[in-house]
Tab-separated table of C-alpha atoms in Angstrom:
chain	number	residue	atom	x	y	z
A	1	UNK	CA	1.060	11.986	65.064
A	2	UNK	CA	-1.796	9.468	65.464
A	3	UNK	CA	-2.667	7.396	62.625
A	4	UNK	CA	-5.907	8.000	63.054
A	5	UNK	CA	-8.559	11.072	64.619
A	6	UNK	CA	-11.617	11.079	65.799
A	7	UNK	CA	-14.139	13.855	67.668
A	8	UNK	CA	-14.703	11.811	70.874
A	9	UNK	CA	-18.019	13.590	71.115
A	10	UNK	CA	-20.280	13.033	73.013
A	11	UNK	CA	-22.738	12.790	69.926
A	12	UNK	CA	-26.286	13.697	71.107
A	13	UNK	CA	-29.266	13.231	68.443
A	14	UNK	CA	-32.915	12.848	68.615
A	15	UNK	CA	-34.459	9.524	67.319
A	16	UNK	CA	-34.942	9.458	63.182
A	17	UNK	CA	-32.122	12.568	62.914
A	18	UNK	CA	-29.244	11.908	60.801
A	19	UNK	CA	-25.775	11.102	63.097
A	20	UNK	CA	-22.867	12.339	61.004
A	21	UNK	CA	-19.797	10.464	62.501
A	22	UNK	CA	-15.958	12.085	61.332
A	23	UNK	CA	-12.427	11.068	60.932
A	24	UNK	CA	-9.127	11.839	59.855
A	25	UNK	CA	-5.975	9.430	58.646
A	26	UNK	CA	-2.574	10.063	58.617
A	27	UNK	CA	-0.978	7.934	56.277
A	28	UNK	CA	-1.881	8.857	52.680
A	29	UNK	CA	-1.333	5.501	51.666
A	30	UNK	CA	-4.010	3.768	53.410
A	31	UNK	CA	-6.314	1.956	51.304
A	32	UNK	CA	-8.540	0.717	53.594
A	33	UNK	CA	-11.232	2.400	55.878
A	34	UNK	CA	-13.050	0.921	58.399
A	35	UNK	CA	-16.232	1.592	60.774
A	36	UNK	CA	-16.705	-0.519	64.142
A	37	UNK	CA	-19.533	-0.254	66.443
A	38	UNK	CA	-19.055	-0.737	70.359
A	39	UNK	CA	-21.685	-0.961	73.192
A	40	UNK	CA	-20.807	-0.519	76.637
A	41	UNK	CA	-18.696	-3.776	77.697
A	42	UNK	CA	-18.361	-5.566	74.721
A	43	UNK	CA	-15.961	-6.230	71.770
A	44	UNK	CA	-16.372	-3.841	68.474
A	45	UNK	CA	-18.391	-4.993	65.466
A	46	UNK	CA	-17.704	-4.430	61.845
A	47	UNK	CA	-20.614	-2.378	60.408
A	48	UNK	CA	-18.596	-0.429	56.927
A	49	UNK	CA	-15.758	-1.043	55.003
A	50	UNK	CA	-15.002	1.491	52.016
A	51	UNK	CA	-11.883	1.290	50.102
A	52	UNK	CA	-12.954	3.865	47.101
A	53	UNK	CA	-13.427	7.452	46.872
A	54	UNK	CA	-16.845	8.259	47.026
A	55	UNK	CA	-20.074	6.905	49.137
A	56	UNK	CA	-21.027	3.525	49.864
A	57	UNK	CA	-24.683	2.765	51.424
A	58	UNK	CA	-25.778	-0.482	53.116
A	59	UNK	CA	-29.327	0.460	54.958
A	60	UNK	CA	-28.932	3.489	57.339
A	61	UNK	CA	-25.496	3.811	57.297
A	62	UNK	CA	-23.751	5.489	54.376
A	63	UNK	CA	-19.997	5.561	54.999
A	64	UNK	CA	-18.031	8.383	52.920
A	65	UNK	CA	-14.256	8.536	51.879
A	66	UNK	CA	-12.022	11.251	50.466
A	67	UNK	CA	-8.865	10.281	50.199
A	68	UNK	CA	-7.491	13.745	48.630
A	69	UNK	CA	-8.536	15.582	52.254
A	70	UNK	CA	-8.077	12.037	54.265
A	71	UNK	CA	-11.203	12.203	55.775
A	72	UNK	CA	-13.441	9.527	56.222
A	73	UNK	CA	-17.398	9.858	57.311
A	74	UNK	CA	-20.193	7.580	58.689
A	75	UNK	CA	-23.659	8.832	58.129
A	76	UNK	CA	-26.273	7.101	60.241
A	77	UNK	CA	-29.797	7.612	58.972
A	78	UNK	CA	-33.205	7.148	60.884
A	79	UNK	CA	-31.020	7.108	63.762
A	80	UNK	CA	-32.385	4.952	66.603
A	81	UNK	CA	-32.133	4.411	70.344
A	82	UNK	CA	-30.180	1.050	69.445
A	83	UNK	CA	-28.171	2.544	67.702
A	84	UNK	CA	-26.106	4.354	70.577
A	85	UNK	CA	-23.047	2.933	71.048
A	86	UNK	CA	-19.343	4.323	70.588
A	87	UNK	CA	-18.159	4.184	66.960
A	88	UNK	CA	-14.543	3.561	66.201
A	89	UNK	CA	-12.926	4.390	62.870
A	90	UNK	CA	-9.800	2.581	61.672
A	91	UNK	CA	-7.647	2.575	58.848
A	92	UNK	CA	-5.397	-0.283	57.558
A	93	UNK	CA	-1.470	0.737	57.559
A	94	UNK	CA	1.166	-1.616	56.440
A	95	UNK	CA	-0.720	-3.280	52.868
A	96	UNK	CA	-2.758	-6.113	52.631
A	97	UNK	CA	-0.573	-9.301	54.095
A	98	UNK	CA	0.782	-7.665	57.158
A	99	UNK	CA	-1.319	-4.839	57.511
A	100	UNK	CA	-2.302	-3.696	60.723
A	101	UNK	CA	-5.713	-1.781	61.419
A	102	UNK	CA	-5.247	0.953	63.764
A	103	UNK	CA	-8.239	2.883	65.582
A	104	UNK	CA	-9.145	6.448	66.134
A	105	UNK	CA	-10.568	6.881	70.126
A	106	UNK	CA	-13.603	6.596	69.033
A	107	UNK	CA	-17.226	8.826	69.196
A	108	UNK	CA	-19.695	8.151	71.792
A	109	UNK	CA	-23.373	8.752	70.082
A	110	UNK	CA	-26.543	8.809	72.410
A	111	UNK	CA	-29.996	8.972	70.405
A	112	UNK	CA	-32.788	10.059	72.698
A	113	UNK	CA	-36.130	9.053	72.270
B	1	UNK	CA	-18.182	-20.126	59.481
B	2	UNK	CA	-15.346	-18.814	61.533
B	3	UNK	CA	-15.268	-18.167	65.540
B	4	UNK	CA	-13.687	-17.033	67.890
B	5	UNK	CA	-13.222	-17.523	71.430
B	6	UNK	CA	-11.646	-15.689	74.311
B	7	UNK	CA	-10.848	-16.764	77.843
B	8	UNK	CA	-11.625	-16.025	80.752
B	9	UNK	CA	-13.999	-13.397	80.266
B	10	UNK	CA	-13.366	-11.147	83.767
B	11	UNK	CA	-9.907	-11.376	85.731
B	12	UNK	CA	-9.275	-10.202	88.853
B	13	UNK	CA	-5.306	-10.271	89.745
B	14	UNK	CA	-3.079	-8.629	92.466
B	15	UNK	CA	0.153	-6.821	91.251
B	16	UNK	CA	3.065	-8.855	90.214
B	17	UNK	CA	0.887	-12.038	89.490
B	18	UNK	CA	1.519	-13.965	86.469
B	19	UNK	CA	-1.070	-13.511	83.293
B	20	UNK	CA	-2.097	-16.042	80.380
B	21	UNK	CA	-4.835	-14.837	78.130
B	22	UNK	CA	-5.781	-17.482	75.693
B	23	UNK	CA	-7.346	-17.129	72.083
B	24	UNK	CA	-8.485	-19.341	69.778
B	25	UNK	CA	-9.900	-19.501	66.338
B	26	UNK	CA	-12.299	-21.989	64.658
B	27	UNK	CA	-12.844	-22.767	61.001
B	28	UNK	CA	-10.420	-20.748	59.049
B	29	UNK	CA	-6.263	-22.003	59.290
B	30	UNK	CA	-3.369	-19.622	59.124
B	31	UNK	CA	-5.075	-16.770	60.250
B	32	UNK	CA	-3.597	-13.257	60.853
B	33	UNK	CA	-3.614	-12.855	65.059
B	34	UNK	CA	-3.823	-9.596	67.328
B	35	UNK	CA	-4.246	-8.745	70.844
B	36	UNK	CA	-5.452	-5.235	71.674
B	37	UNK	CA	-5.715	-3.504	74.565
B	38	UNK	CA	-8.275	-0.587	75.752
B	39	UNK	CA	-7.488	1.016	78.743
B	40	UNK	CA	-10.634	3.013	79.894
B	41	UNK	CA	-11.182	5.900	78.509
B	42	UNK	CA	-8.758	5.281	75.628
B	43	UNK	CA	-9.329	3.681	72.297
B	44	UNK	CA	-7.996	0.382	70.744
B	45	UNK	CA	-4.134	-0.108	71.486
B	46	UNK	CA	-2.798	-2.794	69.014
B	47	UNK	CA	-0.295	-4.747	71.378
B	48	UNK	CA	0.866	-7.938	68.927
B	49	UNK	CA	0.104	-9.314	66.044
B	50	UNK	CA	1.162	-13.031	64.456
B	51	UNK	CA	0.845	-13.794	60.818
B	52	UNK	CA	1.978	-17.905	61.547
B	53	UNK	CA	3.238	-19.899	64.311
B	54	UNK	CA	6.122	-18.993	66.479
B	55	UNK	CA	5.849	-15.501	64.852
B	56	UNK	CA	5.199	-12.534	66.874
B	57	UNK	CA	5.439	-8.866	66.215
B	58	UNK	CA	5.372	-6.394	69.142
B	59	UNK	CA	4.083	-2.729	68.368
B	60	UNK	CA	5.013	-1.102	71.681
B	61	UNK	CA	7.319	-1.667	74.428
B	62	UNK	CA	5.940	-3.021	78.318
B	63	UNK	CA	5.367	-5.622	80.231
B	64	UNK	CA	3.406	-8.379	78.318
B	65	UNK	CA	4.493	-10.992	75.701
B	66	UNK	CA	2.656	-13.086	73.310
B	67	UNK	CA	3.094	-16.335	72.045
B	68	UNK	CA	1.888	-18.655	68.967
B	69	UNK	CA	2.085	-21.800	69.803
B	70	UNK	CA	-0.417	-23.356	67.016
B	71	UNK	CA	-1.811	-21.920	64.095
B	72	UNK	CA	-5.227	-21.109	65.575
B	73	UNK	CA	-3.969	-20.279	69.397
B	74	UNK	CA	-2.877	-16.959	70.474
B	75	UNK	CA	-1.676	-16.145	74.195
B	76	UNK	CA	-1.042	-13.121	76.111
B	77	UNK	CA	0.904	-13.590	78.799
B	78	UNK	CA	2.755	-11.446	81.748
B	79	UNK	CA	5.713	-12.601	84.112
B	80	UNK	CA	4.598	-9.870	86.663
B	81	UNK	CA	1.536	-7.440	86.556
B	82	UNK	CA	1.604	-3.900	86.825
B	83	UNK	CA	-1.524	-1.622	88.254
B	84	UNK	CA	-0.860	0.299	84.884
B	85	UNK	CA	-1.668	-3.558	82.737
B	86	UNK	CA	-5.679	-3.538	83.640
B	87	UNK	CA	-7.286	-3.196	80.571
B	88	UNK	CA	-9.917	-4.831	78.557
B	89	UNK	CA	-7.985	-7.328	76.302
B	90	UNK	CA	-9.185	-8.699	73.062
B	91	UNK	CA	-8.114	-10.825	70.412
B	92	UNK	CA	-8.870	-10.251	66.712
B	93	UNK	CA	-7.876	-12.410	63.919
B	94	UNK	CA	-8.372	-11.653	59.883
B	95	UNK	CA	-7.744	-14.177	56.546
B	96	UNK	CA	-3.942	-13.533	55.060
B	97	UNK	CA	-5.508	-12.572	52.305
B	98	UNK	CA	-8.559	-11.082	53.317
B	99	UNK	CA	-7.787	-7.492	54.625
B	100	UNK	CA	-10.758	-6.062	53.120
B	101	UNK	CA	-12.906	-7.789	55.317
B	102	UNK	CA	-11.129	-5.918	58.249
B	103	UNK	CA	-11.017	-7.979	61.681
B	104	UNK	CA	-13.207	-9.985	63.813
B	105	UNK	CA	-12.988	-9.741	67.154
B	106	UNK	CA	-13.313	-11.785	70.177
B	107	UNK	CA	-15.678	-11.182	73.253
B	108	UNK	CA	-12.692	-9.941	75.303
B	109	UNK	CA	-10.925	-9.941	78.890
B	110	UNK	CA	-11.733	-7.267	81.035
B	111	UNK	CA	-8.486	-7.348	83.482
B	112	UNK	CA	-8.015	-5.822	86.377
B	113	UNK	CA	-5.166	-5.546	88.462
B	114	UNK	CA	-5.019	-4.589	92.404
């Protein structure tokens, strides 16, 4: 079983729709959740953590957590034509001095002018 | 603040060549070090990881090795490349105590083997 799932998409939205990225964990003791954004040819950037049941905002993105249904979400608001990209989920396995962060394949989202 | 810097950025090797991939992290010390691999079309394979020198944990069997040599340097190597080894490589570190702030990583290696 993977440690981590994601819809590979391809994600298709209009610019200023809302892009509802999805993911599911394996290991119902991770604690931490993470989002990473990838363009074509380069490395992945950070862009959410969450750690806590519940919603956490920082500008357009609002990432989500349940840890009861192991699902975690990224909501991308006011989507724009920068913001296509792949997005990677990951999840920390293994606690907080040697834990590892494992990713999900990743969703491909376009946003079309 | 903290960098981090891969080398070389594109390789171009024939099959059973020998690899070193080199990583190497500025302004933080005992860092937490991984090498990942994507393979195209796949996601993020986590190869090795190193929380201090000389210590290296491998997560799947094949054909690579790392090694730790200092506390900031990382290296990938290979004795003999496969076709199956091209990949885009990169390097990721994190504080030892700092998991929350997930990983950084490095610009990458985009390997390929012929």
């Amino acid at each position: 079983q993977k440690e981590v799932e994601q819809n590979s998409g391809p994600l298709s939205v209009p610019e200023g729709a809302i892009a509802s990225l999805n993911c599911t964990y394996s290991d119902r003791v991770s604690q931490s959740f993470f989002w990473y954004r990838q363009y074509s040819g380069k490395s992945p950037e950070l862009i959410m953590s969450i750690y806590s049941n519940g919603d956490k905002e920082d500008g357009r993105f609002t990432a989500q957590l349940n840890k009861a249904s192991q699902y975690v979400s990224l909501l991308i608001r006011d989507s724009q034509p920068s913001d296509s990209a792949t997005y990677l989920c990951a999840v920390i396995k293994g606690g907080s001095t040697l834990g590892r962060l494992y990713f999900g394949r990743g969703t491909q989202l376009t946003v079309w002018p | 603040s903290q960098t981090i810097h891969q080398w070389p950025a594109t390789l171009v090797q024939p099959v059973g060549s020998p690899l070193s991939l080199e990583c190497t992290v500025e302004g933080t010390s005992n860092p937490n070090l991984y090498w990942y691999r994507q393979a195209a079309g796949r996601g993020l394979q986590l190869l090795f990881y190193s929380v201090g020198i000389g210590q290296i944990s491998s997560e799947v069997p094949q054909n690579l090795s790392a090694s730790r040599p200092q506390d900031r340097q990382f290296i990938l190597s290979s004795k003999k490349l496969l076709l199956s080894d091209s990949g885009f490589y990169l390097c990721a570190w994190r504080h030892p105590v700092g998991v929350i702030k997930g990983y950084t990583f490095g610009s990458g290696t985009r390997l390929t083997v012929v």
